[in-house]
Amino acid sequence: MSDVTDEKQQQQVAFAMHTFERIHHVEFQRRFLTQETRHDGREFTQFRPTHVVKGAISTAQGSATVRIGNTTVVCGIKAEVSEPDVNSPDQGYLVTNVELPPMCSARFRPGAPSEEAQVASEHIHRLFNGTAGSKGVVDLRALCIEEGLAVWSLSADIVCLKYDGNIMDAAIVALMAALEDLGLPSAQLDPATGVVSADRTKAAPLVLNKRLFPATFSLLDDAYLVADADDAEEQLATASLLVVLDASNRGALANMWKRGAGRVSSQTIHKCIDCAAQRMEALIKTL
Amino acid sequence: MRPDRREDDEVRALHSVLGLLNRADGSAQFSSGRTSVYSGVYGPVGARVYDEKLDRAYVEVRGRADAGPAGTADRWTESAVRETFERVVAAQLYPRTMVQISVQVREDDGAVDAAAINATALALIDAAVPLRDTVAAAACAVREDGSAVADPTLEEIRDARSIHTFAFAASDVSNIADLTSASICPIYVDSRGEFSVAEYDRCFELCARAAQRVLAFIRTAIEDKVSKESQIAGSS
């Protein structure tokens, strides 16, 4: 008799907790944060389990699937031949695009790309292409087939399949892995016909200038700084900080991006950089 | 030696015009050297039902670059301005309304995101939208030799190893002598390229100092406007 009432009580408690989470979302999260823990049991500085699988898409020249907790992102890179820009006749292109389709989360409506997707696309594009003085991740000159006539254009599509927060980390890890997986077919331009022939059996990997490792931190409820916030926690975020380190350059910084008006002091930013370095070490070990 | 012979920590000549768009509630043009951005503020106005927030105003930013078709680069400028001002605007005073900010880049000669933020700060004050704080932004670039220069031109950005844009609130940096203090909170940070933590810290300090100058400039510009308006009011 007491077993049945215990079970019933447990069910009632679970139902009440679930309802509480839905109705008072902020309060629900606060219950955990004030106790210095998170709703999934993680520490404030703990990242979710991260898995990377390369070469999942056979029709793409390079691909990778990344899972950070429940956030799943797939990146496919197609290499196409095109004419180079008149101003840079010996350079190819790296075009990046981040897609957050409606299937990955109820947050995203069908139609034109959302603000979040466009900002993410632009950020990834700037991060991987670099400024003229600082080289990008890919040496665009290595994409040249015949100067002034034919170059490789790499179209990298980063598609989110399941959204549970921290799209930037997942997208950057996915694109890095896909670039590392990329096999560029050897190509030759026939000067007589102007046709480029490519031999897929002789594919060579790209030499990459940088090896980027991201870490995102979010300030929840203006008070708690957590690493790798999931979707539920992102709802409370008043600020977010993205730190990207370059493993090929002894952990130099490649990007610092702080958004939102929540207060994050200089001292906190330095702590985040240290935490990002630890995250980089951990990711290097798993990859 | 910089191409325009400025000191490393010297900002270009600042210039602004307030209230130049007569249909907007507030507007401003902010220029730093040849970089020039317009910002127009409309609001608080009625929000689309879709965008309405129950407890605060919805801050919308529309941005356009100086040339070329609309693209993701415009979204970037919009994002920089929106992230900075979304919570600086005292939005809780006007629930279920919208504050619409329109940013148009007139000319880009480097540090255009910082100019867009500064133009918007002036436009919001011109529109008399209540703000929690005055905000100013500044940019700097780190050259090949590791030295940092404030308010870089497009030419300096092209040769830079890293570019940094920071926005600060007046309450954080005005009248503060020690800008290396660990407790200063930047509102917006966008640093890209290849840089060390030491270079980041140097740029932080340089931009905080440049932001102090911009804040002083904003103050002067607003004081001029207020004194002109009170003269007109007094004489009529």
PDB file of C-alpha atoms in Angstrom, chain A:
ATOM      1  CA  MET A   1       0.000   0.000   0.000  1.00  0.00           C
ATOM      2  CA  SER A   2       2.798   2.410   0.946  1.00  0.00           C
ATOM      3  CA  ASP A   3       4.666   1.506  -2.292  1.00  0.00           C
ATOM      4  CA  VAL A   4       1.732   2.640  -4.403  1.00  0.00           C
ATOM      5  CA  THR A   5       1.382   5.939  -2.542  1.00  0.00           C
ATOM      6  CA  ASP A   6       5.192   6.491  -2.764  1.00  0.00           C
ATOM      7  CA  GLU A   7       5.105   5.940  -6.509  1.00  0.00           C
ATOM      8  CA  LYS A   8       2.111   8.200  -6.880  1.00  0.00           C
ATOM      9  CA  GLN A   9       3.832  10.873  -4.816  1.00  0.00           C
ATOM     10  CA  GLN A  10       6.946  10.620  -6.984  1.00  0.00           C
ATOM     11  CA  GLN A  11       4.852  11.030 -10.112  1.00  0.00           C
ATOM     12  CA  GLN A  12       3.109  14.042  -8.640  1.00  0.00           C
ATOM     13  CA  VAL A  13       6.427  15.597  -7.659  1.00  0.00           C
ATOM     14  CA  ALA A  14       7.841  14.988 -11.161  1.00  0.00           C
ATOM     15  CA  PHE A  15       4.719  16.483 -12.761  1.00  0.00           C
ATOM     16  CA  ALA A  16       4.841  19.521 -10.467  1.00  0.00           C
ATOM     17  CA  MET A  17       8.525  20.063 -11.230  1.00  0.00           C
ATOM     18  CA  HIS A  18       7.925  19.841 -14.961  1.00  0.00           C
ATOM     19  CA  THR A  19       5.029  22.294 -14.718  1.00  0.00           C
ATOM     20  CA  PHE A  20       7.130  24.626 -12.588  1.00  0.00           C
ATOM     21  CA  GLU A  21       9.863  24.539 -15.214  1.00  0.00           C
ATOM     22  CA  ARG A  22       7.392  25.493 -17.923  1.00  0.00           C
ATOM     23  CA  ILE A  23       5.564  28.213 -16.045  1.00  0.00           C
ATOM     24  CA  HIS A  24       8.334  29.817 -14.007  1.00  0.00           C
ATOM     25  CA  HIS A  25      11.278  29.115 -16.231  1.00  0.00           C
ATOM     26  CA  VAL A  26      13.563  31.739 -14.695  1.00  0.00           C
ATOM     27  CA  GLU A  27      12.768  30.773 -11.104  1.00  0.00           C
ATOM     28  CA  PHE A  28      13.326  27.108 -11.948  1.00  0.00           C
ATOM     29  CA  GLN A  29      16.845  27.830 -13.213  1.00  0.00           C
ATOM     30  CA  ARG A  30      17.563  30.096 -10.244  1.00  0.00           C
ATOM     31  CA  ARG A  31      16.848  27.225  -7.850  1.00  0.00           C
ATOM     32  CA  PHE A  32      19.922  25.479  -9.240  1.00  0.00           C
ATOM     33  CA  LEU A  33      22.173  28.472  -9.892  1.00  0.00           C
ATOM     34  CA  THR A  34      21.870  29.795  -6.327  1.00  0.00           C
ATOM     35  CA  GLN A  35      23.095  26.392  -5.120  1.00  0.00           C
ATOM     36  CA  GLU A  36      26.136  26.696  -7.453  1.00  0.00           C
ATOM     37  CA  THR A  37      24.977  23.935  -9.724  1.00  0.00           C
ATOM     38  CA  ARG A  38      23.057  23.683 -13.003  1.00  0.00           C
ATOM     39  CA  HIS A  39      19.816  21.994 -13.953  1.00  0.00           C
ATOM     40  CA  ASP A  40      21.668  19.152 -15.690  1.00  0.00           C
ATOM     41  CA  GLY A  41      24.077  18.699 -12.772  1.00  0.00           C
ATOM     42  CA  ARG A  42      27.103  20.307 -14.420  1.00  0.00           C
ATOM     43  CA  GLU A  43      29.621  22.593 -12.731  1.00  0.00           C
ATOM     44  CA  PHE A  44      29.623  26.216 -13.834  1.00  0.00           C
ATOM     45  CA  THR A  45      32.845  25.715 -15.812  1.00  0.00           C
ATOM     46  CA  GLN A  46      31.929  22.316 -17.211  1.00  0.00           C
ATOM     47  CA  PHE A  47      31.323  21.738 -20.929  1.00  0.00           C
ATOM     48  CA  ARG A  48      28.950  19.058 -22.217  1.00  0.00           C
ATOM     49  CA  PRO A  49      30.339  15.845 -23.744  1.00  0.00           C
ATOM     50  CA  THR A  50      31.590  16.653 -27.254  1.00  0.00           C
ATOM     51  CA  HIS A  51      31.775  14.176 -30.132  1.00  0.00           C
ATOM     52  CA  VAL A  52      33.177  14.771 -33.603  1.00  0.00           C
ATOM     53  CA  VAL A  53      32.793  12.380 -36.554  1.00  0.00           C
ATOM     54  CA  LYS A  54      34.557  13.231 -39.809  1.00  0.00           C
ATOM     55  CA  GLY A  55      33.703  12.184 -43.328  1.00  0.00           C
ATOM     56  CA  ALA A  56      30.023  11.392 -42.751  1.00  0.00           C
ATOM     57  CA  ILE A  57      28.867  12.820 -46.108  1.00  0.00           C
ATOM     58  CA  SER A  58      30.390  10.957 -49.058  1.00  0.00           C
ATOM     59  CA  THR A  59      29.151  13.422 -51.671  1.00  0.00           C
ATOM     60  CA  ALA A  60      30.978  16.328 -50.072  1.00  0.00           C
ATOM     61  CA  GLN A  61      34.725  16.836 -50.398  1.00  0.00           C
ATOM     62  CA  GLY A  62      34.939  17.372 -46.652  1.00  0.00           C
ATOM     63  CA  SER A  63      32.415  16.891 -43.871  1.00  0.00           C
ATOM     64  CA  ALA A  64      32.003  16.516 -40.138  1.00  0.00           C
ATOM     65  CA  THR A  65      29.223  15.990 -37.614  1.00  0.00           C
ATOM     66  CA  VAL A  66      29.587  17.523 -34.164  1.00  0.00           C
ATOM     67  CA  ARG A  67      27.529  16.906 -31.042  1.00  0.00           C
ATOM     68  CA  ILE A  68      27.912  19.086 -27.977  1.00  0.00           C
ATOM     69  CA  GLY A  69      25.423  17.616 -25.530  1.00  0.00           C
ATOM     70  CA  ASN A  70      22.180  17.627 -27.531  1.00  0.00           C
ATOM     71  CA  THR A  71      23.222  20.305 -29.976  1.00  0.00           C
ATOM     72  CA  THR A  72      23.958  18.557 -33.267  1.00  0.00           C
ATOM     73  CA  VAL A  73      25.559  20.322 -36.212  1.00  0.00           C
ATOM     74  CA  VAL A  74      26.704  18.919 -39.540  1.00  0.00           C
ATOM     75  CA  CYS A  75      29.120  20.706 -41.853  1.00  0.00           C
ATOM     76  CA  GLY A  76      29.608  19.792 -45.502  1.00  0.00           C
ATOM     77  CA  ILE A  77      32.167  21.397 -47.809  1.00  0.00           C
ATOM     78  CA  LYS A  78      31.748  21.252 -51.573  1.00  0.00           C
ATOM     79  CA  ALA A  79      34.630  22.284 -53.807  1.00  0.00           C
ATOM     80  CA  GLU A  80      33.680  23.901 -57.114  1.00  0.00           C
ATOM     81  CA  VAL A  81      35.739  25.504 -59.812  1.00  0.00           C
ATOM     82  CA  SER A  82      35.159  29.182 -60.457  1.00  0.00           C
ATOM     83  CA  GLU A  83      36.872  32.290 -61.822  1.00  0.00           C
ATOM     84  CA  PRO A  84      38.928  34.276 -59.363  1.00  0.00           C
ATOM     85  CA  ASP A  85      38.253  37.868 -58.352  1.00  0.00           C
ATOM     86  CA  VAL A  86      39.975  40.373 -60.629  1.00  0.00           C
ATOM     87  CA  ASN A  87      41.685  41.978 -57.614  1.00  0.00           C
ATOM     88  CA  SER A  88      43.084  38.691 -56.310  1.00  0.00           C
ATOM     89  CA  PRO A  89      43.717  36.449 -59.316  1.00  0.00           C
ATOM     90  CA  ASP A  90      45.636  33.790 -57.392  1.00  0.00           C
ATOM     91  CA  GLN A  91      43.173  33.292 -54.558  1.00  0.00           C
ATOM     92  CA  GLY A  92      40.233  30.944 -54.223  1.00  0.00           C
ATOM     93  CA  TYR A  93      37.192  31.402 -51.991  1.00  0.00           C
ATOM     94  CA  LEU A  94      35.940  30.037 -48.713  1.00  0.00           C
ATOM     95  CA  VAL A  95      32.231  30.776 -48.432  1.00  0.00           C
ATOM     96  CA  THR A  96      30.600  29.860 -45.156  1.00  0.00           C
ATOM     97  CA  ASN A  97      26.928  29.679 -44.295  1.00  0.00           C
ATOM     98  CA  VAL A  98      25.216  28.766 -41.044  1.00  0.00           C
ATOM     99  CA  GLU A  99      21.670  27.452 -41.270  1.00  0.00           C
ATOM    100  CA  LEU A 100      19.273  27.208 -38.357  1.00  0.00           C
ATOM    101  CA  PRO A 101      16.308  25.483 -40.010  1.00  0.00           C
ATOM    102  CA  PRO A 102      12.921  25.141 -38.294  1.00  0.00           C
ATOM    103  CA  MET A 103      13.544  21.438 -37.741  1.00  0.00           C
ATOM    104  CA  CYS A 104      16.296  22.062 -35.218  1.00  0.00           C
ATOM    105  CA  SER A 105      14.170  24.016 -32.773  1.00  0.00           C
ATOM    106  CA  ALA A 106      10.734  25.517 -32.265  1.00  0.00           C
ATOM    107  CA  ARG A 107      12.501  28.861 -31.949  1.00  0.00           C
ATOM    108  CA  PHE A 108      13.178  29.192 -35.668  1.00  0.00           C
ATOM    109  CA  ARG A 109      10.377  29.900 -38.134  1.00  0.00           C
ATOM    110  CA  PRO A 110      10.409  28.843 -41.783  1.00  0.00           C
ATOM    111  CA  GLY A 111      11.301  31.499 -44.340  1.00  0.00           C
ATOM    112  CA  ALA A 112      14.266  33.832 -44.700  1.00  0.00           C
ATOM    113  CA  PRO A 113      17.322  33.097 -42.525  1.00  0.00           C
ATOM    114  CA  SER A 114      16.836  34.408 -39.005  1.00  0.00           C
ATOM    115  CA  GLU A 115      18.877  37.240 -37.528  1.00  0.00           C
ATOM    116  CA  GLU A 116      20.757  34.742 -35.397  1.00  0.00           C
ATOM    117  CA  ALA A 117      21.697  32.610 -38.411  1.00  0.00           C
ATOM    118  CA  GLN A 118      22.866  35.630 -40.414  1.00  0.00           C
ATOM    119  CA  VAL A 119      24.989  37.007 -37.589  1.00  0.00           C
ATOM    120  CA  ALA A 120      26.467  33.546 -36.974  1.00  0.00           C
ATOM    121  CA  SER A 121      27.212  33.180 -40.721  1.00  0.00           C
ATOM    122  CA  GLU A 122      28.934  36.549 -40.868  1.00  0.00           C
ATOM    123  CA  HIS A 123      30.952  35.875 -37.726  1.00  0.00           C
ATOM    124  CA  ILE A 124      32.163  32.480 -38.950  1.00  0.00           C
ATOM    125  CA  HIS A 125      33.007  34.002 -42.339  1.00  0.00           C
ATOM    126  CA  ARG A 126      35.150  36.740 -40.750  1.00  0.00           C
ATOM    127  CA  LEU A 127      36.762  34.319 -38.313  1.00  0.00           C
ATOM    128  CA  PHE A 128      37.805  31.799 -40.954  1.00  0.00           C
ATOM    129  CA  ASN A 129      38.742  34.270 -43.704  1.00  0.00           C
ATOM    130  CA  GLY A 130      40.755  36.590 -41.477  1.00  0.00           C
ATOM    131  CA  THR A 131      41.754  40.156 -42.176  1.00  0.00           C
ATOM    132  CA  ALA A 132      44.300  40.866 -44.904  1.00  0.00           C
ATOM    133  CA  GLY A 133      47.071  41.245 -42.358  1.00  0.00           C
ATOM    134  CA  SER A 134      46.169  38.162 -40.370  1.00  0.00           C
ATOM    135  CA  LYS A 135      45.799  35.095 -42.508  1.00  0.00           C
ATOM    136  CA  GLY A 136      42.601  33.114 -42.452  1.00  0.00           C
ATOM    137  CA  VAL A 137      42.379  29.454 -41.529  1.00  0.00           C
ATOM    138  CA  VAL A 138      42.707  28.414 -45.159  1.00  0.00           C
ATOM    139  CA  ASP A 139      45.492  29.731 -47.376  1.00  0.00           C
ATOM    140  CA  LEU A 140      43.384  30.974 -50.288  1.00  0.00           C
ATOM    141  CA  ARG A 141      46.406  30.840 -52.578  1.00  0.00           C
ATOM    142  CA  ALA A 142      46.528  27.064 -52.125  1.00  0.00           C
ATOM    143  CA  LEU A 143      43.120  26.988 -53.843  1.00  0.00           C
ATOM    144  CA  CYS A 144      44.505  28.392 -57.070  1.00  0.00           C
ATOM    145  CA  ILE A 145      44.340  26.104 -60.104  1.00  0.00           C
ATOM    146  CA  GLU A 146      45.501  28.502 -62.787  1.00  0.00           C
ATOM    147  CA  GLU A 147      46.170  32.109 -61.869  1.00  0.00           C
ATOM    148  CA  GLY A 148      43.591  34.511 -63.241  1.00  0.00           C
ATOM    149  CA  LEU A 149      41.558  31.731 -64.845  1.00  0.00           C
ATOM    150  CA  ALA A 150      40.441  29.026 -62.444  1.00  0.00           C
ATOM    151  CA  VAL A 151      40.366  28.627 -58.678  1.00  0.00           C
ATOM    152  CA  TRP A 152      38.637  26.374 -56.171  1.00  0.00           C
ATOM    153  CA  SER A 153      35.671  27.816 -54.368  1.00  0.00           C
ATOM    154  CA  LEU A 154      34.868  26.023 -51.116  1.00  0.00           C
ATOM    155  CA  SER A 155      31.227  26.270 -50.049  1.00  0.00           C
ATOM    156  CA  ALA A 156      30.902  25.265 -46.434  1.00  0.00           C
ATOM    157  CA  ASP A 157      27.340  24.708 -45.259  1.00  0.00           C
ATOM    158  CA  ILE A 158      26.894  24.371 -41.529  1.00  0.00           C
ATOM    159  CA  VAL A 159      23.442  23.040 -40.748  1.00  0.00           C
ATOM    160  CA  CYS A 160      22.039  22.645 -37.261  1.00  0.00           C
ATOM    161  CA  LEU A 161      20.057  19.444 -36.884  1.00  0.00           C
ATOM    162  CA  LYS A 162      19.213  19.811 -33.232  1.00  0.00           C
ATOM    163  CA  TYR A 163      19.461  23.048 -31.283  1.00  0.00           C
ATOM    164  CA  ASP A 164      20.194  22.892 -27.568  1.00  0.00           C
ATOM    165  CA  GLY A 165      22.244  26.032 -27.124  1.00  0.00           C
ATOM    166  CA  ASN A 166      25.798  27.072 -28.005  1.00  0.00           C
ATOM    167  CA  ILE A 167      25.516  27.011 -31.775  1.00  0.00           C
ATOM    168  CA  MET A 168      28.738  29.024 -32.221  1.00  0.00           C
ATOM    169  CA  ASP A 169      31.010  26.449 -30.535  1.00  0.00           C
ATOM    170  CA  ALA A 170      29.407  23.588 -32.459  1.00  0.00           C
ATOM    171  CA  ALA A 171      29.617  25.437 -35.786  1.00  0.00           C
ATOM    172  CA  ILE A 172      33.287  26.384 -35.345  1.00  0.00           C
ATOM    173  CA  VAL A 173      34.311  22.852 -34.265  1.00  0.00           C
ATOM    174  CA  ALA A 174      32.321  21.371 -37.179  1.00  0.00           C
ATOM    175  CA  LEU A 175      33.869  23.667 -39.783  1.00  0.00           C
ATOM    176  CA  MET A 176      37.413  23.070 -38.457  1.00  0.00           C
ATOM    177  CA  ALA A 177      36.857  19.300 -38.547  1.00  0.00           C
ATOM    178  CA  ALA A 178      35.358  19.427 -42.053  1.00  0.00           C
ATOM    179  CA  LEU A 179      38.333  21.474 -43.298  1.00  0.00           C
ATOM    180  CA  GLU A 180      40.697  18.925 -41.771  1.00  0.00           C
ATOM    181  CA  ASP A 181      38.700  16.156 -43.476  1.00  0.00           C
ATOM    182  CA  LEU A 182      38.745  17.953 -46.832  1.00  0.00           C
ATOM    183  CA  GLY A 183      40.449  16.235 -49.734  1.00  0.00           C
ATOM    184  CA  LEU A 184      40.937  18.624 -52.620  1.00  0.00           C
ATOM    185  CA  PRO A 185      41.034  16.771 -55.983  1.00  0.00           C
ATOM    186  CA  SER A 186      44.092  17.551 -58.069  1.00  0.00           C
ATOM    187  CA  ALA A 187      42.955  19.747 -60.951  1.00  0.00           C
ATOM    188  CA  GLN A 188      44.365  20.890 -64.252  1.00  0.00           C
ATOM    189  CA  LEU A 189      43.242  23.507 -66.714  1.00  0.00           C
ATOM    190  CA  ASP A 190      43.427  22.487 -70.357  1.00  0.00           C
ATOM    191  CA  PRO A 191      44.646  25.716 -72.033  1.00  0.00           C
ATOM    192  CA  ALA A 192      43.133  24.776 -75.376  1.00  0.00           C
ATOM    193  CA  THR A 193      39.570  24.095 -74.275  1.00  0.00           C
ATOM    194  CA  GLY A 194      39.526  26.095 -71.045  1.00  0.00           C
ATOM    195  CA  VAL A 195      38.053  23.081 -69.273  1.00  0.00           C
ATOM    196  CA  VAL A 196      39.257  22.094 -65.821  1.00  0.00           C
ATOM    197  CA  SER A 197      39.535  18.393 -65.200  1.00  0.00           C
ATOM    198  CA  ALA A 198      39.722  17.101 -61.667  1.00  0.00           C
ATOM    199  CA  ASP A 199      40.852  13.706 -60.490  1.00  0.00           C
ATOM    200  CA  ARG A 200      38.968  12.691 -57.353  1.00  0.00           C
ATOM    201  CA  THR A 201      41.187   9.682 -56.775  1.00  0.00           C
ATOM    202  CA  LYS A 202      44.140  11.968 -56.225  1.00  0.00           C
ATOM    203  CA  ALA A 203      42.801  14.121 -53.396  1.00  0.00           C
ATOM    204  CA  ALA A 204      45.213  16.009 -51.170  1.00  0.00           C
ATOM    205  CA  PRO A 205      44.392  17.512 -47.777  1.00  0.00           C
ATOM    206  CA  LEU A 206      44.555  21.270 -47.304  1.00  0.00           C
ATOM    207  CA  VAL A 207      47.333  22.820 -45.273  1.00  0.00           C
ATOM    208  CA  LEU A 208      45.571  24.898 -42.624  1.00  0.00           C
ATOM    209  CA  ASN A 209      47.093  28.054 -41.139  1.00  0.00           C
ATOM    210  CA  LYS A 210      45.228  27.822 -37.858  1.00  0.00           C
ATOM    211  CA  ARG A 211      43.630  25.251 -35.611  1.00  0.00           C
ATOM    212  CA  LEU A 212      40.757  26.998 -33.860  1.00  0.00           C
ATOM    213  CA  PHE A 213      39.117  25.918 -30.611  1.00  0.00           C
ATOM    214  CA  PRO A 214      36.093  27.861 -29.337  1.00  0.00           C
ATOM    215  CA  ALA A 215      34.596  28.247 -25.873  1.00  0.00           C
ATOM    216  CA  THR A 216      31.373  30.126 -25.146  1.00  0.00           C
ATOM    217  CA  PHE A 217      30.488  31.524 -21.730  1.00  0.00           C
ATOM    218  CA  SER A 218      27.119  32.999 -20.787  1.00  0.00           C
ATOM    219  CA  LEU A 219      26.168  35.341 -17.962  1.00  0.00           C
ATOM    220  CA  LEU A 220      22.877  34.042 -16.593  1.00  0.00           C
ATOM    221  CA  ASP A 221      20.452  36.269 -14.714  1.00  0.00           C
ATOM    222  CA  ASP A 222      23.143  39.004 -14.579  1.00  0.00           C
ATOM    223  CA  ALA A 223      25.004  37.055 -11.903  1.00  0.00           C
ATOM    224  CA  TYR A 224      26.173  33.554 -12.814  1.00  0.00           C
ATOM    225  CA  LEU A 225      28.849  32.935 -15.424  1.00  0.00           C
ATOM    226  CA  VAL A 226      28.524  29.439 -16.938  1.00  0.00           C
ATOM    227  CA  ALA A 227      30.336  27.664 -19.731  1.00  0.00           C
ATOM    228  CA  ASP A 228      28.472  26.084 -22.655  1.00  0.00           C
ATOM    229  CA  ALA A 229      24.916  27.140 -21.809  1.00  0.00           C
ATOM    230  CA  ASP A 230      22.180  24.915 -23.210  1.00  0.00           C
ATOM    231  CA  ASP A 231      18.913  26.192 -24.699  1.00  0.00           C
ATOM    232  CA  ALA A 232      17.112  26.394 -21.337  1.00  0.00           C
ATOM    233  CA  GLU A 233      19.963  28.414 -19.817  1.00  0.00           C
ATOM    234  CA  GLU A 234      20.350  30.668 -22.875  1.00  0.00           C
ATOM    235  CA  GLN A 235      16.847  32.039 -22.170  1.00  0.00           C
ATOM    236  CA  LEU A 236      18.249  33.696 -19.034  1.00  0.00           C
ATOM    237  CA  ALA A 237      21.471  34.921 -20.587  1.00  0.00           C
ATOM    238  CA  THR A 238      22.072  38.672 -20.337  1.00  0.00           C
ATOM    239  CA  ALA A 239      25.522  38.454 -21.908  1.00  0.00           C
ATOM    240  CA  SER A 240      27.655  35.930 -23.755  1.00  0.00           C
ATOM    241  CA  LEU A 241      31.374  35.746 -24.392  1.00  0.00           C
ATOM    242  CA  LEU A 242      32.994  33.681 -27.144  1.00  0.00           C
ATOM    243  CA  VAL A 243      36.729  32.983 -26.835  1.00  0.00           C
ATOM    244  CA  VAL A 244      38.510  31.283 -29.735  1.00  0.00           C
ATOM    245  CA  LEU A 245      42.087  30.046 -29.307  1.00  0.00           C
ATOM    246  CA  ASP A 246      44.547  28.953 -31.995  1.00  0.00           C
ATOM    247  CA  ALA A 247      46.294  25.703 -31.049  1.00  0.00           C
ATOM    248  CA  SER A 248      48.789  26.025 -33.912  1.00  0.00           C
ATOM    249  CA  ASN A 249      50.095  29.301 -32.457  1.00  0.00           C
ATOM    250  CA  ARG A 250      50.762  28.264 -28.858  1.00  0.00           C
ATOM    251  CA  GLY A 251      47.265  29.144 -27.726  1.00  0.00           C
ATOM    252  CA  ALA A 252      47.182  32.692 -29.084  1.00  0.00           C
ATOM    253  CA  LEU A 253      43.732  34.275 -29.245  1.00  0.00           C
ATOM    254  CA  ALA A 254      41.904  34.331 -32.540  1.00  0.00           C
ATOM    255  CA  ASN A 255      38.647  35.896 -31.380  1.00  0.00           C
ATOM    256  CA  MET A 256      36.970  37.545 -28.410  1.00  0.00           C
ATOM    257  CA  TRP A 257      33.301  38.398 -28.879  1.00  0.00           C
ATOM    258  CA  LYS A 258      31.237  39.730 -26.020  1.00  0.00           C
ATOM    259  CA  ARG A 259      27.559  40.473 -26.588  1.00  0.00           C
ATOM    260  CA  GLY A 260      24.696  41.638 -24.420  1.00  0.00           C
ATOM    261  CA  ALA A 261      24.765  44.348 -21.788  1.00  0.00           C
ATOM    262  CA  GLY A 262      25.275  42.060 -18.792  1.00  0.00           C
ATOM    263  CA  ARG A 263      28.298  43.125 -16.774  1.00  0.00           C
ATOM    264  CA  VAL A 264      31.413  41.036 -17.408  1.00  0.00           C
ATOM    265  CA  SER A 265      34.550  42.547 -15.898  1.00  0.00           C
ATOM    266  CA  SER A 266      38.065  42.425 -17.324  1.00  0.00           C
ATOM    267  CA  GLN A 267      39.036  40.040 -14.546  1.00  0.00           C
ATOM    268  CA  THR A 268      36.204  37.663 -15.444  1.00  0.00           C
ATOM    269  CA  ILE A 269      37.244  37.795 -19.081  1.00  0.00           C
ATOM    270  CA  HIS A 270      40.758  36.675 -18.107  1.00  0.00           C
ATOM    271  CA  LYS A 271      39.298  33.757 -16.148  1.00  0.00           C
ATOM    272  CA  CYS A 272      37.294  32.789 -19.215  1.00  0.00           C
ATOM    273  CA  ILE A 273      40.444  32.802 -21.335  1.00  0.00           C
ATOM    274  CA  ASP A 274      42.063  30.365 -18.870  1.00  0.00           C
ATOM    275  CA  CYS A 275      38.969  28.165 -18.918  1.00  0.00           C
ATOM    276  CA  ALA A 276      38.960  28.256 -22.718  1.00  0.00           C
ATOM    277  CA  ALA A 277      42.583  27.061 -22.725  1.00  0.00           C
ATOM    278  CA  GLN A 278      41.589  24.084 -20.564  1.00  0.00           C
ATOM    279  CA  ARG A 279      38.690  23.354 -22.899  1.00  0.00           C
ATOM    280  CA  MET A 280      41.120  23.411 -25.834  1.00  0.00           C
ATOM    281  CA  GLU A 281      43.396  20.862 -24.114  1.00  0.00           C
ATOM    282  CA  ALA A 282      40.406  18.618 -23.423  1.00  0.00           C
ATOM    283  CA  LEU A 283      39.154  18.854 -27.017  1.00  0.00           C
ATOM    284  CA  ILE A 284      42.614  18.136 -28.450  1.00  0.00           C
ATOM    285  CA  LYS A 285      42.729  14.937 -26.388  1.00  0.00           C
ATOM    286  CA  THR A 286      39.351  13.711 -27.637  1.00  0.00           C
ATOM    287  CA  LEU A 287      39.967  14.504 -31.317  1.00  0.00           C
TER     288      LEU A 287
END
